[in-house]
Every structure is written in structure tokens, then in C-alpha cells.
PDB file of C-alpha atoms in Angstrom:
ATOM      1  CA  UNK M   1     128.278  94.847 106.608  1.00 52.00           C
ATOM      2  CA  UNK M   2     127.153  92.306 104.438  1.00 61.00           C
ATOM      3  CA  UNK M   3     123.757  92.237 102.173  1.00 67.00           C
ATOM      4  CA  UNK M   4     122.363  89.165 103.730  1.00 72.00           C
ATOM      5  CA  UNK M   5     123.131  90.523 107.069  1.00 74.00           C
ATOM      6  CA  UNK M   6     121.635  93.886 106.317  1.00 77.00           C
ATOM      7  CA  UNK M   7     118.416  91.868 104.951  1.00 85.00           C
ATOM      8  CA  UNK M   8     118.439  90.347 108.185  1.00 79.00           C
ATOM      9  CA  UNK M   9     118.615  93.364 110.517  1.00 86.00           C
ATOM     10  CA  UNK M  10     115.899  95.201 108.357  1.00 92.00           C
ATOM     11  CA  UNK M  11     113.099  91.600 108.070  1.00 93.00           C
ATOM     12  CA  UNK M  12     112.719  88.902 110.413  1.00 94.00           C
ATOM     13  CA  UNK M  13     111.670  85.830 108.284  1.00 92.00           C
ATOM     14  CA  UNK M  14     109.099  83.510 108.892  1.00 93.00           C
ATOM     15  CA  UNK M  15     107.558  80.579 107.196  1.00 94.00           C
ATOM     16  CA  UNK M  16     108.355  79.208 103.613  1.00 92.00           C
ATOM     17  CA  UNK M  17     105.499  79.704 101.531  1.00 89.00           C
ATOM     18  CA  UNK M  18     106.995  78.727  98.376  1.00 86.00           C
ATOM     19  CA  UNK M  19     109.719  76.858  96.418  1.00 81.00           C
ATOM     20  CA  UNK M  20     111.417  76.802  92.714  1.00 74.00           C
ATOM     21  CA  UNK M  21     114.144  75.272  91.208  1.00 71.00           C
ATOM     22  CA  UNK M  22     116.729  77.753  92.724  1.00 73.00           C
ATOM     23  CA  UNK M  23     115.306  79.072  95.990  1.00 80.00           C
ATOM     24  CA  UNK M  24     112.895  79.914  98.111  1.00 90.00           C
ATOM     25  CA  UNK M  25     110.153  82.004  98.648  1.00 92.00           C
ATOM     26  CA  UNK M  26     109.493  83.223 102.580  1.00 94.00           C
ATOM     27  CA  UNK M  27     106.876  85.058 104.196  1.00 95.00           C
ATOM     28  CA  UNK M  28     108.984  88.480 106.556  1.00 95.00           C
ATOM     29  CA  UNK M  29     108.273  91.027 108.737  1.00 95.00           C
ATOM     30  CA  UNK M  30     109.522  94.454 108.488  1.00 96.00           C
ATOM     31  CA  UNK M  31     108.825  96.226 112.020  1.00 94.00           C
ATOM     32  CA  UNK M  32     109.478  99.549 110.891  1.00 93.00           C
ATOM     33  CA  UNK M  33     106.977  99.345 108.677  1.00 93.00           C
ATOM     34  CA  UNK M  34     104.718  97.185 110.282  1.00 95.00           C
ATOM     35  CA  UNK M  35     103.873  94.780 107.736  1.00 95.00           C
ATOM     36  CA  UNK M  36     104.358  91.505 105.940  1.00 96.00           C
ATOM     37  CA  UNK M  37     106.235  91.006 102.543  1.00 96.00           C
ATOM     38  CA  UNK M  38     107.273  88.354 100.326  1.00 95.00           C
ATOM     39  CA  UNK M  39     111.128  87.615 100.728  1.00 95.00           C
ATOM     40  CA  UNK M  40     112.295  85.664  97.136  1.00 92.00           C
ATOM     41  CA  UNK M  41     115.569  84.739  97.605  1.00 91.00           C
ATOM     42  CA  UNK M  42     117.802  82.374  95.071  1.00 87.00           C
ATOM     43  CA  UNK M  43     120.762  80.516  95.365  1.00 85.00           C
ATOM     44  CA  UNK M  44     123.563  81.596  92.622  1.00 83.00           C
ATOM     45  CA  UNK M  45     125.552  78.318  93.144  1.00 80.00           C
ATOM     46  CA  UNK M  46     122.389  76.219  91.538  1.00 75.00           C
ATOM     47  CA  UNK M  47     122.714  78.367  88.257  1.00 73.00           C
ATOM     48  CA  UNK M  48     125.267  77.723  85.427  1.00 66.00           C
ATOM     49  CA  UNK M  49     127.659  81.019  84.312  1.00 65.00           C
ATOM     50  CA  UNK M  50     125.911  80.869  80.605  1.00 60.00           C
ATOM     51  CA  UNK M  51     122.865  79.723  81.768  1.00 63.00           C
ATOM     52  CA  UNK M  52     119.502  81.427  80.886  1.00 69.00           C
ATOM     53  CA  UNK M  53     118.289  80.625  84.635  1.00 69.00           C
ATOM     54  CA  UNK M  54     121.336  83.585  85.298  1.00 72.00           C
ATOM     55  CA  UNK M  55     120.683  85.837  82.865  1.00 72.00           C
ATOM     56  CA  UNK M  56     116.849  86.101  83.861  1.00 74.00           C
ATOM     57  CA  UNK M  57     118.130  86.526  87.488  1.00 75.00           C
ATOM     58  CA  UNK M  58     119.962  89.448  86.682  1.00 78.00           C
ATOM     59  CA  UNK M  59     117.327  90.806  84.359  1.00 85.00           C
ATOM     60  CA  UNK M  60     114.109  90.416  86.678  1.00 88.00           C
ATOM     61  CA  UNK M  61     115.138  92.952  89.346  1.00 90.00           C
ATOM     62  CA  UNK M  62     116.463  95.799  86.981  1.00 92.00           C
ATOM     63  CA  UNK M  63     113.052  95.146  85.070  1.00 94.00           C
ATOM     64  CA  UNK M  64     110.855  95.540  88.547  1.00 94.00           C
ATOM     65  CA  UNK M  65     113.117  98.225  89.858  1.00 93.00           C
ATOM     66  CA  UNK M  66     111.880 100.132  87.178  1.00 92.00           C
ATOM     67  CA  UNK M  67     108.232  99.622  87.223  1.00 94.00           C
ATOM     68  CA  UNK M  68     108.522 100.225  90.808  1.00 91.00           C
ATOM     69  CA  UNK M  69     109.420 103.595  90.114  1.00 91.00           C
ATOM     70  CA  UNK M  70     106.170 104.312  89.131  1.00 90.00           C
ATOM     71  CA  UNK M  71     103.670 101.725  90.914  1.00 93.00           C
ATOM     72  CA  UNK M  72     100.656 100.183  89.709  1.00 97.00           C
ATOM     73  CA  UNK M  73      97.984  97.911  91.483  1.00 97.00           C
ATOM     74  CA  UNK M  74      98.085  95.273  89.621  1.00 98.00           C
ATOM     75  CA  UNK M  75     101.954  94.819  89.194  1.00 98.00           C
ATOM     76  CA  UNK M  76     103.908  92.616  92.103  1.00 96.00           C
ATOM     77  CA  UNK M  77     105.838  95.533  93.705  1.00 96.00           C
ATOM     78  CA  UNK M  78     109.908  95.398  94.541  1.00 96.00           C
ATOM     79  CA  UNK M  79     110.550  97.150  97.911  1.00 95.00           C
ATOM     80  CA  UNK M  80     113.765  96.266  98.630  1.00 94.00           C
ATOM     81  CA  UNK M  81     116.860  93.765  96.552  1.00 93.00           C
ATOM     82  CA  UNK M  82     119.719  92.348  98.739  1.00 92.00           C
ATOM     83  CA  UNK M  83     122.693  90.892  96.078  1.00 89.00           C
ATOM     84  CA  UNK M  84     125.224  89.175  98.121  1.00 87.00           C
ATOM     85  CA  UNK M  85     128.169  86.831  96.303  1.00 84.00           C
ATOM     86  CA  UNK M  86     125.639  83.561  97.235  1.00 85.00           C
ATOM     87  CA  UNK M  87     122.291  84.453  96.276  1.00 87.00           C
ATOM     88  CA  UNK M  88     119.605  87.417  95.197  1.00 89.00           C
ATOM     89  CA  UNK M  89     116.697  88.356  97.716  1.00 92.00           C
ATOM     90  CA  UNK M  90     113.857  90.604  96.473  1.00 93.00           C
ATOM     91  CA  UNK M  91     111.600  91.768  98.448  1.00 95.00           C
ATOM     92  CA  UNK M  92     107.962  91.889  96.587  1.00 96.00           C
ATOM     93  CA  UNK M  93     104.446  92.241  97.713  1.00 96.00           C
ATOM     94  CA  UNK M  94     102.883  89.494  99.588  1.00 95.00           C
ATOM     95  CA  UNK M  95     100.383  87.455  97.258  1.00 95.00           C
ATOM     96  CA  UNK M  96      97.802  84.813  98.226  1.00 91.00           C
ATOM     97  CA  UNK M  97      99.325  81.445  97.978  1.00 88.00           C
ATOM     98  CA  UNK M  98      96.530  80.434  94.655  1.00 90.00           C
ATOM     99  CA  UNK M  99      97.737  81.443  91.528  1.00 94.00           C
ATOM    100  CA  UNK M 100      95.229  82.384  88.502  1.00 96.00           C
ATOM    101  CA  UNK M 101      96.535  79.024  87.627  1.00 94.00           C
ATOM    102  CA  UNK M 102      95.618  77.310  90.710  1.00 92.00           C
ATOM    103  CA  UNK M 103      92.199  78.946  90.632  1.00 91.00           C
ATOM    104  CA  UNK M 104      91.200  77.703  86.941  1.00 92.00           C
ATOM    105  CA  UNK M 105      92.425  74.372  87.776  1.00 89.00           C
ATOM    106  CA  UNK M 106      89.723  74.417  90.456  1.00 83.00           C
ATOM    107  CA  UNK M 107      86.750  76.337  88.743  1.00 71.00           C
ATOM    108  CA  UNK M 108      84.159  74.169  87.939  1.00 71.00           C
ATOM    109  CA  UNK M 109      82.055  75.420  86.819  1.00 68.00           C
ATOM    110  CA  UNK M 110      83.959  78.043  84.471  1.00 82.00           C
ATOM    111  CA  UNK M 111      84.651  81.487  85.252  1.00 89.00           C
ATOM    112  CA  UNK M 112      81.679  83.714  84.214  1.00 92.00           C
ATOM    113  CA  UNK M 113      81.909  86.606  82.054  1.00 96.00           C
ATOM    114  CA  UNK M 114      81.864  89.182  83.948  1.00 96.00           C
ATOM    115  CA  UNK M 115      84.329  87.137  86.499  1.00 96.00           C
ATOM    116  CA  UNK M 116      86.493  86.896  83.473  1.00 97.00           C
ATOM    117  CA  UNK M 117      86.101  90.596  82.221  1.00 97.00           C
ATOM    118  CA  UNK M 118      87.238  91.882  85.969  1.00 97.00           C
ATOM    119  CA  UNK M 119      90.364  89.960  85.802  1.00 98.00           C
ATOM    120  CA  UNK M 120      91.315  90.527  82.033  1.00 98.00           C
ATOM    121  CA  UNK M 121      90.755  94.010  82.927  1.00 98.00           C
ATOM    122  CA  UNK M 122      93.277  94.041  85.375  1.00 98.00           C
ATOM    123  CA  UNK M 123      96.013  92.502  83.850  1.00 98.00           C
ATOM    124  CA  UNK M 124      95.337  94.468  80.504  1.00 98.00           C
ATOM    125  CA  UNK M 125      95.791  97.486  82.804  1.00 98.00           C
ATOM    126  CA  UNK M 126      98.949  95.888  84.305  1.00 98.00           C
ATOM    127  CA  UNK M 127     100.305  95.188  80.431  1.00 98.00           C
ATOM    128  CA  UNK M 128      99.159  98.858  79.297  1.00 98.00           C
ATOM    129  CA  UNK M 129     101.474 100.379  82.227  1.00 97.00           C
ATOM    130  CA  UNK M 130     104.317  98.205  81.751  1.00 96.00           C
ATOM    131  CA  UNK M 131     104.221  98.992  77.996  1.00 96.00           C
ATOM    132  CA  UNK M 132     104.177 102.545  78.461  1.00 94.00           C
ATOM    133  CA  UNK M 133     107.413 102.495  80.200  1.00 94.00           C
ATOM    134  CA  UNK M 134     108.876 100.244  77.718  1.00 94.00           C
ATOM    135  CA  UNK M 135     108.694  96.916  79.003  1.00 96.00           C
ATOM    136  CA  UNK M 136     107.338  93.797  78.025  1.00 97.00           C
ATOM    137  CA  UNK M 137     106.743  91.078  79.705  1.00 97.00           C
ATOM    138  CA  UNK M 138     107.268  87.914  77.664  1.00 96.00           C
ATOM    139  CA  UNK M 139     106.056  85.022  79.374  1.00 95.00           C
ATOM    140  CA  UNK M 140     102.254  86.320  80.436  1.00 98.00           C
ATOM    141  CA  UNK M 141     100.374  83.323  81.824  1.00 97.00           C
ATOM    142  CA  UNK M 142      98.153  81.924  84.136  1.00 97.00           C
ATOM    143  CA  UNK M 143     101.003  80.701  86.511  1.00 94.00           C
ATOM    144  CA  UNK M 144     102.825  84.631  86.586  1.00 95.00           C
ATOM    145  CA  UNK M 145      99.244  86.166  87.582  1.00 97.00           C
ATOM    146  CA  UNK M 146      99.119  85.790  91.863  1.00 96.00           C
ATOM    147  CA  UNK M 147      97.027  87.614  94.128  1.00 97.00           C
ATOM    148  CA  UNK M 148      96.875  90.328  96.397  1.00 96.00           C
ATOM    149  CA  UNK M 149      97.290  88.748 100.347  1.00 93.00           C
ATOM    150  CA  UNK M 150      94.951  91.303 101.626  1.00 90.00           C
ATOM    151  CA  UNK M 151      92.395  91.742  98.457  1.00 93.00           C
ATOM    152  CA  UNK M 152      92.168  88.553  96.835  1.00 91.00           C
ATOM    153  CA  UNK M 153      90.266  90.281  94.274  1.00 93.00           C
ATOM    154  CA  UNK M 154      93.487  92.476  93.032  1.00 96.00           C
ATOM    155  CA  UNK M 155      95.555  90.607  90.556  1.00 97.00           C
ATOM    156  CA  UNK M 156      99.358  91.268  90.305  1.00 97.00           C
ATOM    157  CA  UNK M 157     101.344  90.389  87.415  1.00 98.00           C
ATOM    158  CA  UNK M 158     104.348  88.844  88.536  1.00 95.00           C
ATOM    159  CA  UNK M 159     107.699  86.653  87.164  1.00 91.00           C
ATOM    160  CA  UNK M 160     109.324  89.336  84.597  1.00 92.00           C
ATOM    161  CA  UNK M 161     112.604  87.446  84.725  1.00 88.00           C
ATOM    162  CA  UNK M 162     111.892  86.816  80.975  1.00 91.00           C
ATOM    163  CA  UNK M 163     110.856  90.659  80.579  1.00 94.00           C
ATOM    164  CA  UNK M 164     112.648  92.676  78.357  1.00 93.00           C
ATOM    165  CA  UNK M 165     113.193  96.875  77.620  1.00 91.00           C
ATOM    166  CA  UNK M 166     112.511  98.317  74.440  1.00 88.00           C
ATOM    167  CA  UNK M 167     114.100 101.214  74.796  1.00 74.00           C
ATOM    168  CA  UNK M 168     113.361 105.081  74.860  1.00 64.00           C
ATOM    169  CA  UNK M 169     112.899 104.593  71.045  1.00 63.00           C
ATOM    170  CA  UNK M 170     110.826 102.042  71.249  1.00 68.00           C
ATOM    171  CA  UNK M 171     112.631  99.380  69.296  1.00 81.00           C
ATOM    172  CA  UNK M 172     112.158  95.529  68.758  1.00 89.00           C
ATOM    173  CA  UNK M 173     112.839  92.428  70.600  1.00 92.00           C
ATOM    174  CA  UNK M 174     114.244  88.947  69.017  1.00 90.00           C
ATOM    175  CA  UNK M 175     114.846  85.680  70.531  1.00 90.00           C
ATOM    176  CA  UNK M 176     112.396  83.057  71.665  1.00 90.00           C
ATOM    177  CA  UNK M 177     111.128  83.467  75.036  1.00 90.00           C
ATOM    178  CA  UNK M 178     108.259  82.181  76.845  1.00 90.00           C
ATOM    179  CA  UNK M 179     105.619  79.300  77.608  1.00 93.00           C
ATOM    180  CA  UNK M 180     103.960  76.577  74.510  1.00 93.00           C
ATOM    181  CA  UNK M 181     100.789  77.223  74.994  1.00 96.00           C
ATOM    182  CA  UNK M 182     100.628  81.046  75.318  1.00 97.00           C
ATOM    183  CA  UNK M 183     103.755  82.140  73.232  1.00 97.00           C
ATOM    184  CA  UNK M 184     103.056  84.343  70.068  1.00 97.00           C
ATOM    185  CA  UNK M 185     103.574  83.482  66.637  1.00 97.00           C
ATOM    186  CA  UNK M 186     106.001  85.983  65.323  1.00 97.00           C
ATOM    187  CA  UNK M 187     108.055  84.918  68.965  1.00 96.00           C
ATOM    188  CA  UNK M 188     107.864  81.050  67.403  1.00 96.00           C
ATOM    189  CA  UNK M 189     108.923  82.223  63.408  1.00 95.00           C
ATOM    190  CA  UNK M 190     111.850  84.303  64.320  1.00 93.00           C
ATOM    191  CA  UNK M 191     110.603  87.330  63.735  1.00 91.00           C
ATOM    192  CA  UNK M 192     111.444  90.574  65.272  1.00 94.00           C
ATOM    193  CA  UNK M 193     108.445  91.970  67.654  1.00 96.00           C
ATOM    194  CA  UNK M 194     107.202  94.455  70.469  1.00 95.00           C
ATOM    195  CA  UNK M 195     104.530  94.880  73.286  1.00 97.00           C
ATOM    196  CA  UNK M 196     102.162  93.121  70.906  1.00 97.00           C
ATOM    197  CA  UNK M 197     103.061  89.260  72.260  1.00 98.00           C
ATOM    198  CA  UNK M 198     101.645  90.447  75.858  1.00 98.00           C
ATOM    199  CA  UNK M 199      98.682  90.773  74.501  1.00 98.00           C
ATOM    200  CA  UNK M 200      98.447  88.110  71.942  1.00 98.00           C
ATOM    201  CA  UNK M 201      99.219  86.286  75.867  1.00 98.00           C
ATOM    202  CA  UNK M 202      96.155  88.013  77.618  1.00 98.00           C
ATOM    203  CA  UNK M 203      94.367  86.962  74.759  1.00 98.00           C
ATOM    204  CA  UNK M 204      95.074  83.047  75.532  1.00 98.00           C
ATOM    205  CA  UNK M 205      94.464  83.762  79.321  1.00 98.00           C
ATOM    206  CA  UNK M 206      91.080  84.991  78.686  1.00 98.00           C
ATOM    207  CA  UNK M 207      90.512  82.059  75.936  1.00 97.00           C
ATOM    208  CA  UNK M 208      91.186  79.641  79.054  1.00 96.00           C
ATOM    209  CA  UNK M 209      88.925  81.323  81.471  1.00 96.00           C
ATOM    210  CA  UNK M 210      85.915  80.917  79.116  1.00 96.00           C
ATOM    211  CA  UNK M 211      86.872  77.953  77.957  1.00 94.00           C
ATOM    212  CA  UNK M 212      89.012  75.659  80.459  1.00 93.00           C
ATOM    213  CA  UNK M 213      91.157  75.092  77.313  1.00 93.00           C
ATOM    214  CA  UNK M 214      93.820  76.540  75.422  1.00 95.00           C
ATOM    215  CA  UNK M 215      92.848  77.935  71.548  1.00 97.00           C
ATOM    216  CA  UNK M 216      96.916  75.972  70.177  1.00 96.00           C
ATOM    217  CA  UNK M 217      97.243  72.070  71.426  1.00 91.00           C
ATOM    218  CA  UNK M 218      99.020  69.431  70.937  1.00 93.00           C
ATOM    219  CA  UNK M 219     100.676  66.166  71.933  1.00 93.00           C
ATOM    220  CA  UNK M 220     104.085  67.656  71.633  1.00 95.00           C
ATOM    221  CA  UNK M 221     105.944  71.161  72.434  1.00 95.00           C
ATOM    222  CA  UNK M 222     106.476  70.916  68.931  1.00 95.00           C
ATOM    223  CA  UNK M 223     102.817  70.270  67.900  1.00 96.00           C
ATOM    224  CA  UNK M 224     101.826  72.927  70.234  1.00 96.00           C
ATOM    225  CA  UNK M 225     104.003  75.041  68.144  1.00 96.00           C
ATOM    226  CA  UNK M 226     102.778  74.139  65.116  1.00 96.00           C
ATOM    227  CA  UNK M 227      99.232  74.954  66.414  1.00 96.00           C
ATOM    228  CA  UNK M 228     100.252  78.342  67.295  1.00 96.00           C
ATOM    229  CA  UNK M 229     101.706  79.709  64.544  1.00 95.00           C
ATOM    230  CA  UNK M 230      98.642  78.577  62.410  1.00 94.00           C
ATOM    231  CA  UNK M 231      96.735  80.809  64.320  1.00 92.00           C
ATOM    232  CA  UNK M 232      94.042  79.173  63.260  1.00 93.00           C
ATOM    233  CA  UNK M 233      91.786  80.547  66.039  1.00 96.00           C
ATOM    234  CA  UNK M 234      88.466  78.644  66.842  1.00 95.00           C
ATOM    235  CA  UNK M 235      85.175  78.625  69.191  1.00 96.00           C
ATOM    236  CA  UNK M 236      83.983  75.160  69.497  1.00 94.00           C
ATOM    237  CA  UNK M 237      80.213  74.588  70.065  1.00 93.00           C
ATOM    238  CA  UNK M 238      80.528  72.765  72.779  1.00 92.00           C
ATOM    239  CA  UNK M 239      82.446  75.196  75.015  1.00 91.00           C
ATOM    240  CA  UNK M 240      81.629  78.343  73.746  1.00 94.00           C
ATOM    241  CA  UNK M 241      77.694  78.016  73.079  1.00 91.00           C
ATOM    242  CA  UNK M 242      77.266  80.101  76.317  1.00 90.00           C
ATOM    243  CA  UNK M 243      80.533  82.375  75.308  1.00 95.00           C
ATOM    244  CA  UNK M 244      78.964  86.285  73.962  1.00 96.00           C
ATOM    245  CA  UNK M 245      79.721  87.467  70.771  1.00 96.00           C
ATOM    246  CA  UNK M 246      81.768  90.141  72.130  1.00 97.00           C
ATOM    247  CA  UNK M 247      83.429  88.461  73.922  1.00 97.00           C
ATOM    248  CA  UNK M 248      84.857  86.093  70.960  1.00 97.00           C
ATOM    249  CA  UNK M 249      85.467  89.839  68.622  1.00 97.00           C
ATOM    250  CA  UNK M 250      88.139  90.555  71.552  1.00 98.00           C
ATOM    251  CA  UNK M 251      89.214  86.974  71.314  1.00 98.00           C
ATOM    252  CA  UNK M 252      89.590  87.245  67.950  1.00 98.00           C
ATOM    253  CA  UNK M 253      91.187  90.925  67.965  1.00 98.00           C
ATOM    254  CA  UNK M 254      93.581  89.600  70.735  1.00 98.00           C
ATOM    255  CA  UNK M 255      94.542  86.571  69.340  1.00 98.00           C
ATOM    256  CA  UNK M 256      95.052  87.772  65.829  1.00 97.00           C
ATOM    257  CA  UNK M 257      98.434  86.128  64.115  1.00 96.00           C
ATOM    258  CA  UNK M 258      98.808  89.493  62.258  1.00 96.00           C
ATOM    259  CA  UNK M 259     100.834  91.415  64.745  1.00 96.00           C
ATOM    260  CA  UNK M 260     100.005  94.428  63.102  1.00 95.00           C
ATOM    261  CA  UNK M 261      96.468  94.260  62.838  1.00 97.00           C
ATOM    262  CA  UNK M 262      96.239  92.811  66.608  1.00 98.00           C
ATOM    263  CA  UNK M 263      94.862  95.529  69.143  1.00 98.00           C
ATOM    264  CA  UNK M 264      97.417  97.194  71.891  1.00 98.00           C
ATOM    265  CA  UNK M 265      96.150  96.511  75.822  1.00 98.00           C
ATOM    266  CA  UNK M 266      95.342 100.332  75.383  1.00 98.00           C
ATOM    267  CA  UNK M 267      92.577  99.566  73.262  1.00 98.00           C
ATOM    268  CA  UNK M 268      91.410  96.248  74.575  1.00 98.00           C
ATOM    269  CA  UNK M 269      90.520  97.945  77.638  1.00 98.00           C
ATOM    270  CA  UNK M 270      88.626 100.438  75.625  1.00 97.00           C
ATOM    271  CA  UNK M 271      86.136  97.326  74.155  1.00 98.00           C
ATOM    272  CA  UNK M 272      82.596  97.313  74.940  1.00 97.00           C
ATOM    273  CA  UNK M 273      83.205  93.486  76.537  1.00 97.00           C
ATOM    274  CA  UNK M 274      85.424  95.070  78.711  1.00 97.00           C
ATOM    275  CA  UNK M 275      83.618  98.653  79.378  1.00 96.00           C
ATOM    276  CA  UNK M 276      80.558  96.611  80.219  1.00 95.00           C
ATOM    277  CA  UNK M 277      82.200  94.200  82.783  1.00 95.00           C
ATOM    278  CA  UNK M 278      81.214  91.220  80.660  1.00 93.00           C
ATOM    279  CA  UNK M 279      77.762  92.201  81.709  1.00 86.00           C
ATOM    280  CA  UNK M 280      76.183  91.121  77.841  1.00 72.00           C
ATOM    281  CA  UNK M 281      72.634  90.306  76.431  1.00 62.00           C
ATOM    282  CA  UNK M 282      72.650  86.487  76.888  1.00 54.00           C
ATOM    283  CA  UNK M 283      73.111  84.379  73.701  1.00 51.00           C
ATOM    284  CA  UNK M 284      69.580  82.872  72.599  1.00 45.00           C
TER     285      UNK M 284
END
């Protein structure tokens, strides 16, 4: 019996709730369970042999396999993967349609502090787990961080078809991998690195909840690059007169170019910003 057939005996598929470049993304049943998923499935004719596109399709489900073997809350969980000679179904968690992307775009006014602190906490808790085991992610953004169907309130980290495995030594990673505005400097210079890029990432995230804008810009891809590895991190008056002070010394400890000297998600979660909830003494 064939995989697609055997994902159809197991899920009865409903509605399309989402679409890429290669596939789609459907809402299914599973009556033995009794419950809803997310089915992901992609077409293997749209991708080139060398392509990247393939390389992150075959990478994304080993990555979440693993993670699933331990579960955490705020990671989008793999329950089942059906590889057939046409295309790759996963079957994930179901997630609110809104991404954290979708729900910045829409915030007006900003995300408050302690909005921002219960979301930052989550995904640093997401990061800490996946770097325990090994993995980083690579491409954290606001577009990878969806939502729990049932608790919109429960971020899941999602997309780790850029993620890579350091090993049971815990060795480096090369190679330049992930999105302008939120991509690490040591990623952009060529540099070997680790775990540390996630959270130079979460770092950006939580720059854009507080702010609405990203600390690196340009006109180009290239200027954006430019910005980055600069580094040259800033709190403009305008946008951050409201911002807490400690709330800018995790900025600043997150987003610091000196990948050694940046803090782990370990420790972020340990900072008084974030043991507090964002709950500060407003700024004068």
C-alpha cells in the first residue's frame, strides 16, 4: 500500500488553510484520535534535484522528528510523515491561521511589555529546548512563530526546514542561511557559528514588538546587510521613549555582534525583564 493512500485511510482532509510555493497546507481529521491536525503536504515535481527548496525538504522532517521525541509547548509538533515518490506530507499541530507576523502587522497600538515579555518568553523557551538537543533553528522570525488553534495564547515555533544539527559534540555550523532583516552577523561574514544566531533572532523579534521596526534597514538586501553586520544597535527617542531600561539591557545583550559575549536563551530567560513579565517601574 502506498504512503499517500495510507495518509488517506488514517486522515480525512478538509479545507485548505494555507498555500506556499510548493504545496499546500490542509486542515484533517484523524477519527481515531478524535481531533484536528495540520496536513503540510509538498509537491517534489515543483523542486529542482540541486535545489535548496529540496534539500530543506528533506532536512525539515528529520529535524522535527527529533524534537518530537521529546515535546515541548511551544514547538509545532510532527505526528505523523507520509514520503511517497510525488510529494512529502507532515502532519503538525494545528495553528491559528495569524502568524506573529500577521499580528504585528495589525497592532496598533504596539505590543506592551509585558505582552511582549509573555511571548519572548515562549519562544526563548522553545530556542532553549531545541538547543539542548542540538538543533538550531536558523531562520527565527516573525513569519515561523504561529499559534496554538485551541490557545491562541501558546506560541509554536515552526518552519525548521533551514534548521540544522550540531552534533553530540556540539560542533559549528557554516553557510548562509536565513531572512535580511533578522540574520546574524557572523551568518553574513562567513564565519563559523552555533545556537547563538537563534538568539541574536529572538533578539530582533522582540526589537520589532517594542518597536514596529527592525534595529538593521535598508533600501537593499544588500544594505540591509550592511546594517547588520555593523551591529550598530540603537533606541531611537521617538519609539523607544516608553521602552524600560531593562528591557533595552536584554536588547542589547541579545543583539550583541560579539557572538561570544551574546547571552544563550538559557540565560535570557533568567533576566529580570523576563522574570518580571515585563511588569517594570514606568520610565519618568
Amino acid at each position: 500500500m502506498c504512503e499517500t493512500t495510507i495518509l488517506k485511510n488514517k486522515y480525512q482532509m478538509c479545507e485548505e488553510i494555507g498555500r506556499g510555493r510548493f504545496g499546500i497546507i490542509s486542515r484533517c481529521f484523524c477519527p481515531s484520535k478524535n481531533a484536528f491536525f495540520a496536513c503540510k503536504t509538498i509537491r517534489k515535481d515543483l523542486l529542482a534535484d540541486d535545489s535548496t527548496d529540496r534539500e530543506c525538504l528533506q532536512n525539515e522532517p528529520k529535524i522535527m522528528q527529533l524534537l518530537s521525541l521529546s515535546p515541548h509547548p511551544n514547538i509545532l509538533h510532527l505526528h505523523d510523515v507520509y514520503d511517497s515518490d510525488d510529494s512529502l506530507s507532515m502532519i503538525l499541530d494545528l495553528c491559528h491561521p495569524s502568524t506573529l507576523y500577521d499580528r504585528l502587522s495589525s497592532s496598533r497600538p504596539l505590543l506592551t511589555e509585558p505582552k511582549s515579555a509573555a511571548l519572548l518568553s515562549q519562544l526563548l523557551s522553545a530556542l532553549a529546548h531545541c538547543h539542548r538537543l542540538g538543533v538550531v533553528h536558523r531562520d527565527v522570525k516573525p513569519d515561523n512563530i504561529l499559534f496554538d488553534a485551541h490557545d491562541p495564547s501558546r506560541l509554536k515555533l515552526a518552519d525548521f526546514g533551514s534548521a540544522a544539527w550540531l552534533g553530540e559534540d556540539g560542533g559549528r555550523l557554516s553557510g548562509v542561511v536565513g531572512t535580511p532583516y533578522y540574520v546574524a552577523p557572523e551568518v553574513l561574514l562567513g564565519r563559523e557559528y552555533n545556537e547563538k544566531v537563534d538568539v541574536w533572532s529572538a533578539g530582533v523579534v522582540l526589537y520589532v514588538m517594542l518597536a514596529g521596526i527592525p534595529p538593521f534597514y535598508g533600501e537593499t538586501v544588500e544594505e540591509i546587510f550592511e546594517a547588520v553586520i555593523r551591529g550598530n544597535l540603537r533606541f531611537p527617542p521617538r519609539v523607544f521613549r516608553e521602552v524600560s531600561k531593562e528591557a533595552k539591557d536584554l536588547l542589547r545583550k541579545m543583539i550583541c555582534r560579539d557572538a561570544s559575549r551574546r547571552i544563550s536563551a538559557e540565560q535570557a530567560l533568567r533576566h529580570p525583564w523576563i522574570l518580571s513579565g515585563g511588569e517594570v517601574t514606568p520610565i519618568d
